[in-house]
């Protein structure tokens, strides 16, 4: 008889509080880990656009713009910054 192997299941993204997702992205940004920062901010933005804490949208769009700017992706940074302004005006 074989021993059953227990599999550890990673938590669903929705199980991780939005603040934790944003904090993780911010830590990655401060460490210069641009890909991880972009991934975290993009996940946060997806959740915000789905209705979770919509007032945080402009903040996250600005953060995403900073990441693009630091990577030299100036056009994408401009789009993110402009989107942040529009989102803030809609609040």
PDB file as gemmi writes it, atoms N, CA and C in Angstrom:
CRYST1    1.000    1.000    1.000  90.00  90.00  90.00 P 1                      
ATOM      1  N   UNK A   1       0.840  -1.160   0.000  1.00  0.00           N  
ATOM      2  CA  UNK A   1       0.000   0.000   0.000  1.00  0.00           C  
ATOM      3  C   UNK A   1       0.899   1.241   0.000  1.00  0.00           C  
ATOM      4  N   UNK A   2       0.517   2.239  -0.797  1.00  0.00           N  
ATOM      5  CA  UNK A   2       1.319   3.453  -0.878  1.00  0.00           C  
ATOM      6  C   UNK A   2       0.739   4.525   0.027  1.00  0.00           C  
ATOM      7  N   UNK A   3       1.601   5.391   0.459  1.00  0.00           N  
ATOM      8  CA  UNK A   3       1.161   6.507   1.293  1.00  0.00           C  
ATOM      9  C   UNK A   3       0.588   7.601   0.391  1.00  0.00           C  
ATOM     10  N   UNK A   4      -0.556   8.128   0.736  1.00  0.00           N  
ATOM     11  CA  UNK A   4      -1.111   9.207  -0.085  1.00  0.00           C  
ATOM     12  C   UNK A   4      -0.237  10.458   0.051  1.00  0.00           C  
ATOM     13  N   UNK A   5      -0.109  11.160  -1.035  1.00  0.00           N  
ATOM     14  CA  UNK A   5       0.668  12.397  -1.049  1.00  0.00           C  
ATOM     15  C   UNK A   5      -0.302  13.554  -0.901  1.00  0.00           C  
ATOM     16  N   UNK A   6      -0.041  14.400   0.063  1.00  0.00           N  
ATOM     17  CA  UNK A   6      -0.882  15.578   0.240  1.00  0.00           C  
ATOM     18  C   UNK A   6      -0.370  16.672  -0.676  1.00  0.00           C  
ATOM     19  N   UNK A   7      -1.272  17.245  -1.437  1.00  0.00           N  
ATOM     20  CA  UNK A   7      -0.914  18.345  -2.313  1.00  0.00           C  
ATOM     21  C   UNK A   7      -1.300  19.653  -1.656  1.00  0.00           C  
ATOM     22  N   UNK A   8      -0.413  20.573  -1.695  1.00  0.00           N  
ATOM     23  CA  UNK A   8      -0.693  21.895  -1.169  1.00  0.00           C  
ATOM     24  C   UNK A   8      -1.287  22.720  -2.299  1.00  0.00           C  
ATOM     25  N   UNK A   9      -2.417  23.294  -2.057  1.00  0.00           N  
ATOM     26  CA  UNK A   9      -3.074  24.107  -3.064  1.00  0.00           C  
ATOM     27  C   UNK A   9      -2.767  25.571  -2.768  1.00  0.00           C  
ATOM     28  N   UNK A  10      -2.310  26.273  -3.795  1.00  0.00           N  
ATOM     29  CA  UNK A  10      -2.049  27.694  -3.636  1.00  0.00           C  
ATOM     30  C   UNK A  10      -3.373  28.428  -3.537  1.00  0.00           C  
ATOM     31  N   UNK A  11      -3.424  29.485  -2.768  1.00  0.00           N  
ATOM     32  CA  UNK A  11      -4.687  30.209  -2.623  1.00  0.00           C  
ATOM     33  C   UNK A  11      -5.095  30.870  -3.930  1.00  0.00           C  
ATOM     34  N   UNK A  12      -6.389  30.943  -4.143  1.00  0.00           N  
ATOM     35  CA  UNK A  12      -6.941  31.656  -5.276  1.00  0.00           C  
ATOM     36  C   UNK A  12      -6.582  33.127  -5.101  1.00  0.00           C  
ATOM     37  N   UNK A  13      -6.354  33.845  -6.205  1.00  0.00           N  
ATOM     38  CA  UNK A  13      -6.011  35.264  -6.102  1.00  0.00           C  
ATOM     39  C   UNK A  13      -7.038  36.040  -5.293  1.00  0.00           C  
ATOM     40  N   UNK A  14      -8.296  35.647  -5.387  1.00  0.00           N  
ATOM     41  CA  UNK A  14      -9.342  36.343  -4.652  1.00  0.00           C  
ATOM     42  C   UNK A  14      -9.210  36.122  -3.141  1.00  0.00           C  
ATOM     43  N   UNK A  15      -8.507  35.061  -2.738  1.00  0.00           N  
ATOM     44  CA  UNK A  15      -8.308  34.791  -1.314  1.00  0.00           C  
ATOM     45  C   UNK A  15      -7.238  35.686  -0.704  1.00  0.00           C  
ATOM     46  N   UNK A  16      -6.431  36.293  -1.536  1.00  0.00           N  
ATOM     47  CA  UNK A  16      -5.385  37.197  -1.061  1.00  0.00           C  
ATOM     48  C   UNK A  16      -5.976  38.597  -1.010  1.00  0.00           C  
ATOM     49  N   UNK A  17      -5.921  39.274   0.138  1.00  0.00           N  
ATOM     50  CA  UNK A  17      -6.492  40.619   0.219  1.00  0.00           C  
ATOM     51  C   UNK A  17      -5.848  41.562  -0.805  1.00  0.00           C  
ATOM     52  N   UNK A  18      -6.654  42.448  -1.350  1.00  0.00           N  
ATOM     53  CA  UNK A  18      -6.156  43.402  -2.341  1.00  0.00           C  
ATOM     54  C   UNK A  18      -4.974  44.193  -1.802  1.00  0.00           C  
ATOM     55  N   UNK A  19      -5.037  44.596  -0.541  1.00  0.00           N  
ATOM     56  CA  UNK A  19      -3.923  45.349   0.054  1.00  0.00           C  
ATOM     57  C   UNK A  19      -2.625  44.547   0.009  1.00  0.00           C  
ATOM     58  N   UNK A  20      -2.714  43.240   0.192  1.00  0.00           N  
ATOM     59  CA  UNK A  20      -1.515  42.397   0.150  1.00  0.00           C  
ATOM     60  C   UNK A  20      -0.967  42.309  -1.274  1.00  0.00           C  
ATOM     61  N   UNK A  21      -1.841  42.250  -2.252  1.00  0.00           N  
ATOM     62  CA  UNK A  21      -1.407  42.218  -3.656  1.00  0.00           C  
ATOM     63  C   UNK A  21      -0.669  43.514  -3.985  1.00  0.00           C  
ATOM     64  N   UNK A  22      -1.256  44.640  -3.572  1.00  0.00           N  
ATOM     65  CA  UNK A  22      -0.648  45.946  -3.844  1.00  0.00           C  
ATOM     66  C   UNK A  22       0.669  46.098  -3.092  1.00  0.00           C  
ATOM     67  N   UNK A  23       0.723  45.661  -1.851  1.00  0.00           N  
ATOM     68  CA  UNK A  23       1.968  45.744  -1.073  1.00  0.00           C  
ATOM     69  C   UNK A  23       3.070  44.915  -1.714  1.00  0.00           C  
ATOM     70  N   UNK A  24       2.723  43.738  -2.186  1.00  0.00           N  
ATOM     71  CA  UNK A  24       3.707  42.894  -2.861  1.00  0.00           C  
ATOM     72  C   UNK A  24       4.229  43.546  -4.126  1.00  0.00           C  
ATOM     73  N   UNK A  25       3.339  44.164  -4.885  1.00  0.00           N  
ATOM     74  CA  UNK A  25       3.750  44.860  -6.107  1.00  0.00           C  
ATOM     75  C   UNK A  25       4.659  46.040  -5.769  1.00  0.00           C  
ATOM     76  N   UNK A  26       4.307  46.755  -4.716  1.00  0.00           N  
ATOM     77  CA  UNK A  26       5.106  47.914  -4.307  1.00  0.00           C  
ATOM     78  C   UNK A  26       6.507  47.481  -3.853  1.00  0.00           C  
ATOM     79  N   UNK A  27       6.577  46.376  -3.099  1.00  0.00           N  
ATOM     80  CA  UNK A  27       7.894  45.864  -2.680  1.00  0.00           C  
ATOM     81  C   UNK A  27       8.729  45.483  -3.898  1.00  0.00           C  
ATOM     82  N   UNK A  28       8.094  44.833  -4.866  1.00  0.00           N  
ATOM     83  CA  UNK A  28       8.810  44.446  -6.086  1.00  0.00           C  
ATOM     84  C   UNK A  28       9.294  45.683  -6.821  1.00  0.00           C  
ATOM     85  N   UNK A  29       8.451  46.702  -6.891  1.00  0.00           N  
ATOM     86  CA  UNK A  29       8.846  47.950  -7.563  1.00  0.00           C  
ATOM     87  C   UNK A  29      10.050  48.577  -6.866  1.00  0.00           C  
ATOM     88  N   UNK A  30      10.006  48.660  -5.562  1.00  0.00           N  
ATOM     89  CA  UNK A  30      11.116  49.262  -4.811  1.00  0.00           C  
ATOM     90  C   UNK A  30      12.410  48.478  -4.975  1.00  0.00           C  
ATOM     91  N   UNK A  31      12.296  47.170  -5.202  1.00  0.00           N  
ATOM     92  CA  UNK A  31      13.468  46.318  -5.399  1.00  0.00           C  
ATOM     93  C   UNK A  31      13.932  46.313  -6.855  1.00  0.00           C  
ATOM     94  N   UNK A  32      13.214  47.025  -7.720  1.00  0.00           N  
ATOM     95  CA  UNK A  32      13.579  47.050  -9.136  1.00  0.00           C  
ATOM     96  C   UNK A  32      13.172  45.798  -9.890  1.00  0.00           C  
ATOM     97  N   UNK A  33      12.277  45.029  -9.316  1.00  0.00           N  
ATOM     98  CA  UNK A  33      11.765  43.809  -9.959  1.00  0.00           C  
ATOM     99  C   UNK A  33      10.544  44.200 -10.787  1.00  0.00           C  
ATOM    100  N   UNK A  34      10.820  44.804 -11.963  1.00  0.00           N  
ATOM    101  CA  UNK A  34       9.765  45.424 -12.759  1.00  0.00           C  
ATOM    102  C   UNK A  34       8.696  44.443 -13.233  1.00  0.00           C  
ATOM    103  N   UNK A  35       9.095  43.254 -13.627  1.00  0.00           N  
ATOM    104  CA  UNK A  35       8.127  42.269 -14.110  1.00  0.00           C  
ATOM    105  C   UNK A  35       7.172  41.860 -13.003  1.00  0.00           C  
ATOM    106  N   UNK A  36       7.705  41.594 -11.822  1.00  0.00           N  
ATOM    107  CA  UNK A  36       6.857  41.218 -10.686  1.00  0.00           C  
ATOM    108  C   UNK A  36       5.953  42.383 -10.269  1.00  0.00           C  
ATOM    109  N   UNK A  37       6.500  43.591 -10.302  1.00  0.00           N  
ATOM    110  CA  UNK A  37       5.701  44.765  -9.948  1.00  0.00           C  
ATOM    111  C   UNK A  37       4.563  44.941 -10.952  1.00  0.00           C  
ATOM    112  N   UNK A  38       4.876  44.822 -12.228  1.00  0.00           N  
ATOM    113  CA  UNK A  38       3.836  44.958 -13.249  1.00  0.00           C  
ATOM    114  C   UNK A  38       2.766  43.882 -13.078  1.00  0.00           C  
ATOM    115  N   UNK A  39       3.181  42.676 -12.813  1.00  0.00           N  
ATOM    116  CA  UNK A  39       2.240  41.573 -12.621  1.00  0.00           C  
ATOM    117  C   UNK A  39       1.315  41.851 -11.426  1.00  0.00           C  
ATOM    118  N   UNK A  40       1.881  42.325 -10.331  1.00  0.00           N  
ATOM    119  CA  UNK A  40       1.080  42.616  -9.144  1.00  0.00           C  
ATOM    120  C   UNK A  40       0.117  43.771  -9.359  1.00  0.00           C  
ATOM    121  N   UNK A  41       0.605  44.861  -9.951  1.00  0.00           N  
ATOM    122  CA  UNK A  41      -0.271  46.003 -10.204  1.00  0.00           C  
ATOM    123  C   UNK A  41      -1.362  45.648 -11.214  1.00  0.00           C  
ATOM    124  N   UNK A  42      -1.019  44.841 -12.205  1.00  0.00           N  
ATOM    125  CA  UNK A  42      -2.012  44.425 -13.197  1.00  0.00           C  
ATOM    126  C   UNK A  42      -3.096  43.572 -12.543  1.00  0.00           C  
ATOM    127  N   UNK A  43      -2.702  42.674 -11.650  1.00  0.00           N  
ATOM    128  CA  UNK A  43      -3.687  41.863 -10.921  1.00  0.00           C  
ATOM    129  C   UNK A  43      -4.563  42.752 -10.044  1.00  0.00           C  
ATOM    130  N   UNK A  44      -3.952  43.709  -9.368  1.00  0.00           N  
ATOM    131  CA  UNK A  44      -4.728  44.631  -8.536  1.00  0.00           C  
ATOM    132  C   UNK A  44      -5.710  45.427  -9.396  1.00  0.00           C  
ATOM    133  N   UNK A  45      -5.253  45.887 -10.532  1.00  0.00           N  
ATOM    134  CA  UNK A  45      -6.105  46.661 -11.426  1.00  0.00           C  
ATOM    135  C   UNK A  45      -7.265  45.818 -11.950  1.00  0.00           C  
ATOM    136  N   UNK A  46      -7.008  44.561 -12.255  1.00  0.00           N  
ATOM    137  CA  UNK A  46      -8.070  43.664 -12.721  1.00  0.00           C  
ATOM    138  C   UNK A  46      -9.162  43.547 -11.659  1.00  0.00           C  
ATOM    139  N   UNK A  47      -8.746  43.391 -10.428  1.00  0.00           N  
ATOM    140  CA  UNK A  47      -9.712  43.257  -9.331  1.00  0.00           C  
ATOM    141  C   UNK A  47     -10.461  44.565  -9.085  1.00  0.00           C  
ATOM    142  N   UNK A  48      -9.760  45.672  -9.181  1.00  0.00           N  
ATOM    143  CA  UNK A  48     -10.382  46.979  -8.996  1.00  0.00           C  
ATOM    144  C   UNK A  48     -11.419  47.223 -10.090  1.00  0.00           C  
ATOM    145  N   UNK A  49     -11.066  46.896 -11.319  1.00  0.00           N  
ATOM    146  CA  UNK A  49     -12.004  47.085 -12.424  1.00  0.00           C  
ATOM    147  C   UNK A  49     -13.204  46.153 -12.322  1.00  0.00           C  
ATOM    148  N   UNK A  50     -13.048  45.076 -11.581  1.00  0.00           N  
ATOM    149  CA  UNK A  50     -14.167  44.153 -11.338  1.00  0.00           C  
ATOM    150  C   UNK A  50     -15.042  44.626 -10.174  1.00  0.00           C  
ATOM    151  N   UNK A  51     -14.659  45.744  -9.545  1.00  0.00           N  
ATOM    152  CA  UNK A  51     -15.502  46.328  -8.511  1.00  0.00           C  
ATOM    153  C   UNK A  51     -14.945  46.337  -7.112  1.00  0.00           C  
ATOM    154  N   UNK A  52     -13.764  45.787  -6.926  1.00  0.00           N  
ATOM    155  CA  UNK A  52     -13.172  45.743  -5.581  1.00  0.00           C  
ATOM    156  C   UNK A  52     -12.386  47.025  -5.323  1.00  0.00           C  
ATOM    157  N   UNK A  53     -12.825  47.828  -4.395  1.00  0.00           N  
ATOM    158  CA  UNK A  53     -12.179  49.091  -4.015  1.00  0.00           C  
ATOM    159  C   UNK A  53     -11.868  49.977  -5.239  1.00  0.00           C  
ATOM    160  N   UNK A  54     -12.896  50.362  -5.997  1.00  0.00           N  
ATOM    161  CA  UNK A  54     -12.662  51.139  -7.223  1.00  0.00           C  
ATOM    162  C   UNK A  54     -11.959  52.475  -6.992  1.00  0.00           C  
ATOM    163  N   UNK A  55     -12.047  53.006  -5.782  1.00  0.00           N  
ATOM    164  CA  UNK A  55     -11.377  54.281  -5.485  1.00  0.00           C  
ATOM    165  C   UNK A  55      -9.858  54.168  -5.556  1.00  0.00           C  
ATOM    166  N   UNK A  56      -9.328  52.947  -5.593  1.00  0.00           N  
ATOM    167  CA  UNK A  56      -7.875  52.757  -5.655  1.00  0.00           C  
ATOM    168  C   UNK A  56      -7.356  52.707  -7.090  1.00  0.00           C  
ATOM    169  N   UNK A  57      -8.253  52.741  -8.053  1.00  0.00           N  
ATOM    170  CA  UNK A  57      -7.868  52.651  -9.457  1.00  0.00           C  
ATOM    171  C   UNK A  57      -6.821  53.675  -9.891  1.00  0.00           C  
ATOM    172  N   UNK A  58      -7.055  54.977  -9.628  1.00  0.00           N  
ATOM    173  CA  UNK A  58      -6.063  55.966 -10.055  1.00  0.00           C  
ATOM    174  C   UNK A  58      -4.674  55.721  -9.456  1.00  0.00           C  
ATOM    175  N   UNK A  59      -4.641  55.348  -8.199  1.00  0.00           N  
ATOM    176  CA  UNK A  59      -3.361  55.069  -7.520  1.00  0.00           C  
ATOM    177  C   UNK A  59      -2.610  53.931  -8.213  1.00  0.00           C  
ATOM    178  N   UNK A  60      -3.319  52.860  -8.532  1.00  0.00           N  
ATOM    179  CA  UNK A  60      -2.671  51.698  -9.139  1.00  0.00           C  
ATOM    180  C   UNK A  60      -2.252  52.000 -10.571  1.00  0.00           C  
ATOM    181  N   UNK A  61      -3.060  52.756 -11.293  1.00  0.00           N  
ATOM    182  CA  UNK A  61      -2.673  53.148 -12.652  1.00  0.00           C  
ATOM    183  C   UNK A  61      -1.406  54.009 -12.628  1.00  0.00           C  
ATOM    184  N   UNK A  62      -1.291  54.907 -11.652  1.00  0.00           N  
ATOM    185  CA  UNK A  62      -0.059  55.710 -11.520  1.00  0.00           C  
ATOM    186  C   UNK A  62       1.141  54.812 -11.220  1.00  0.00           C  
ATOM    187  N   UNK A  63       0.937  53.842 -10.334  1.00  0.00           N  
ATOM    188  CA  UNK A  63       2.022  52.921  -9.994  1.00  0.00           C  
ATOM    189  C   UNK A  63       2.455  52.125 -11.223  1.00  0.00           C  
ATOM    190  N   UNK A  64       1.482  51.666 -11.979  1.00  0.00           N  
ATOM    191  CA  UNK A  64       1.787  50.922 -13.203  1.00  0.00           C  
ATOM    192  C   UNK A  64       2.528  51.824 -14.197  1.00  0.00           C  
ATOM    193  N   UNK A  65       2.123  53.088 -14.257  1.00  0.00           N  
ATOM    194  CA  UNK A  65       2.821  54.052 -15.114  1.00  0.00           C  
ATOM    195  C   UNK A  65       4.270  54.227 -14.698  1.00  0.00           C  
ATOM    196  N   UNK A  66       4.532  54.282 -13.394  1.00  0.00           N  
ATOM    197  CA  UNK A  66       5.921  54.412 -12.912  1.00  0.00           C  
ATOM    198  C   UNK A  66       6.760  53.219 -13.340  1.00  0.00           C  
ATOM    199  N   UNK A  67       6.169  52.027 -13.242  1.00  0.00           N  
ATOM    200  CA  UNK A  67       6.907  50.819 -13.638  1.00  0.00           C  
ATOM    201  C   UNK A  67       7.266  50.897 -15.115  1.00  0.00           C  
ATOM    202  N   UNK A  68       6.290  51.250 -15.941  1.00  0.00           N  
ATOM    203  CA  UNK A  68       6.572  51.363 -17.380  1.00  0.00           C  
ATOM    204  C   UNK A  68       7.632  52.433 -17.646  1.00  0.00           C  
ATOM    205  N   UNK A  69       7.539  53.553 -16.940  1.00  0.00           N  
ATOM    206  CA  UNK A  69       8.508  54.627 -17.109  1.00  0.00           C  
ATOM    207  C   UNK A  69       9.915  54.147 -16.766  1.00  0.00           C  
ATOM    208  N   UNK A  70      10.049  53.460 -15.638  1.00  0.00           N  
ATOM    209  CA  UNK A  70      11.359  52.963 -15.208  1.00  0.00           C  
ATOM    210  C   UNK A  70      11.943  51.957 -16.195  1.00  0.00           C  
ATOM    211  N   UNK A  71      11.084  51.238 -16.903  1.00  0.00           N  
ATOM    212  CA  UNK A  71      11.544  50.269 -17.898  1.00  0.00           C  
ATOM    213  C   UNK A  71      11.835  50.931 -19.247  1.00  0.00           C  
ATOM    214  N   UNK A  72      11.578  52.227 -19.341  1.00  0.00           N  
ATOM    215  CA  UNK A  72      11.793  52.925 -20.609  1.00  0.00           C  
ATOM    216  C   UNK A  72      10.638  52.754 -21.580  1.00  0.00           C  
ATOM    217  N   UNK A  73       9.505  52.301 -21.086  1.00  0.00           N  
ATOM    218  CA  UNK A  73       8.316  52.104 -21.921  1.00  0.00           C  
ATOM    219  C   UNK A  73       7.443  53.362 -21.801  1.00  0.00           C  
ATOM    220  N   UNK A  74       7.930  54.435 -22.419  1.00  0.00           N  
ATOM    221  CA  UNK A  74       7.344  55.748 -22.193  1.00  0.00           C  
ATOM    222  C   UNK A  74       5.926  55.886 -22.748  1.00  0.00           C  
ATOM    223  N   UNK A  75       5.651  55.258 -23.871  1.00  0.00           N  
ATOM    224  CA  UNK A  75       4.298  55.338 -24.421  1.00  0.00           C  
ATOM    225  C   UNK A  75       3.296  54.649 -23.494  1.00  0.00           C  
ATOM    226  N   UNK A  76       3.646  53.454 -23.022  1.00  0.00           N  
ATOM    227  CA  UNK A  76       2.768  52.742 -22.091  1.00  0.00           C  
ATOM    228  C   UNK A  76       2.634  53.514 -20.771  1.00  0.00           C  
ATOM    229  N   UNK A  77       3.723  54.132 -20.332  1.00  0.00           N  
ATOM    230  CA  UNK A  77       3.669  54.936 -19.108  1.00  0.00           C  
ATOM    231  C   UNK A  77       2.699  56.097 -19.296  1.00  0.00           C  
ATOM    232  N   UNK A  78       2.782  56.761 -20.432  1.00  0.00           N  
ATOM    233  CA  UNK A  78       1.883  57.883 -20.716  1.00  0.00           C  
ATOM    234  C   UNK A  78       0.428  57.461 -20.715  1.00  0.00           C  
ATOM    235  N   UNK A  79       0.146  56.306 -21.309  1.00  0.00           N  
ATOM    236  CA  UNK A  79      -1.227  55.796 -21.336  1.00  0.00           C  
ATOM    237  C   UNK A  79      -1.713  55.526 -19.906  1.00  0.00           C  
ATOM    238  N   UNK A  80      -0.862  54.914 -19.088  1.00  0.00           N  
ATOM    239  CA  UNK A  80      -1.244  54.610 -17.710  1.00  0.00           C  
ATOM    240  C   UNK A  80      -1.468  55.892 -16.908  1.00  0.00           C  
ATOM    241  N   UNK A  81      -0.588  56.879 -17.090  1.00  0.00           N  
ATOM    242  CA  UNK A  81      -0.742  58.137 -16.356  1.00  0.00           C  
ATOM    243  C   UNK A  81      -2.016  58.872 -16.779  1.00  0.00           C  
ATOM    244  N   UNK A  82      -2.283  58.885 -18.076  1.00  0.00           N  
ATOM    245  CA  UNK A  82      -3.498  59.539 -18.568  1.00  0.00           C  
ATOM    246  C   UNK A  82      -4.746  58.804 -18.070  1.00  0.00           C  
ATOM    247  N   UNK A  83      -4.693  57.479 -18.079  1.00  0.00           N  
ATOM    248  CA  UNK A  83      -5.816  56.686 -17.567  1.00  0.00           C  
ATOM    249  C   UNK A  83      -6.045  56.955 -16.087  1.00  0.00           C  
ATOM    250  N   UNK A  84      -4.967  57.163 -15.347  1.00  0.00           N  
ATOM    251  CA  UNK A  84      -5.066  57.471 -13.929  1.00  0.00           C  
ATOM    252  C   UNK A  84      -5.810  58.799 -13.733  1.00  0.00           C  
ATOM    253  N   UNK A  85      -5.456  59.787 -14.538  1.00  0.00           N  
ATOM    254  CA  UNK A  85      -6.106  61.082 -14.444  1.00  0.00           C  
ATOM    255  C   UNK A  85      -7.592  60.974 -14.760  1.00  0.00           C  
ATOM    256  N   UNK A  86      -7.935  60.269 -15.827  1.00  0.00           N  
ATOM    257  CA  UNK A  86      -9.332  60.087 -16.200  1.00  0.00           C  
ATOM    258  C   UNK A  86     -10.101  59.353 -15.105  1.00  0.00           C  
ATOM    259  N   UNK A  87      -9.486  58.297 -14.559  1.00  0.00           N  
ATOM    260  CA  UNK A  87     -10.142  57.531 -13.499  1.00  0.00           C  
ATOM    261  C   UNK A  87     -10.367  58.398 -12.257  1.00  0.00           C  
ATOM    262  N   UNK A  88      -9.412  59.250 -11.929  1.00  0.00           N  
ATOM    263  CA  UNK A  88      -9.545  60.126 -10.769  1.00  0.00           C  
ATOM    264  C   UNK A  88     -10.665  61.146 -10.988  1.00  0.00           C  
ATOM    265  N   UNK A  89     -10.781  61.648 -12.200  1.00  0.00           N  
ATOM    266  CA  UNK A  89     -11.825  62.616 -12.491  1.00  0.00           C  
ATOM    267  C   UNK A  89     -13.209  61.999 -12.423  1.00  0.00           C  
ATOM    268  N   UNK A  90     -13.306  60.705 -12.664  1.00  0.00           N  
ATOM    269  CA  UNK A  90     -14.599  60.008 -12.630  1.00  0.00           C  
ATOM    270  C   UNK A  90     -15.066  59.693 -11.211  1.00  0.00           C  
ATOM    271  N   UNK A  91     -14.148  59.716 -10.263  1.00  0.00           N  
ATOM    272  CA  UNK A  91     -14.539  59.395  -8.879  1.00  0.00           C  
ATOM    273  C   UNK A  91     -15.395  60.466  -8.251  1.00  0.00           C  
TER     274      UNK A  91                                                      
END                                                                             
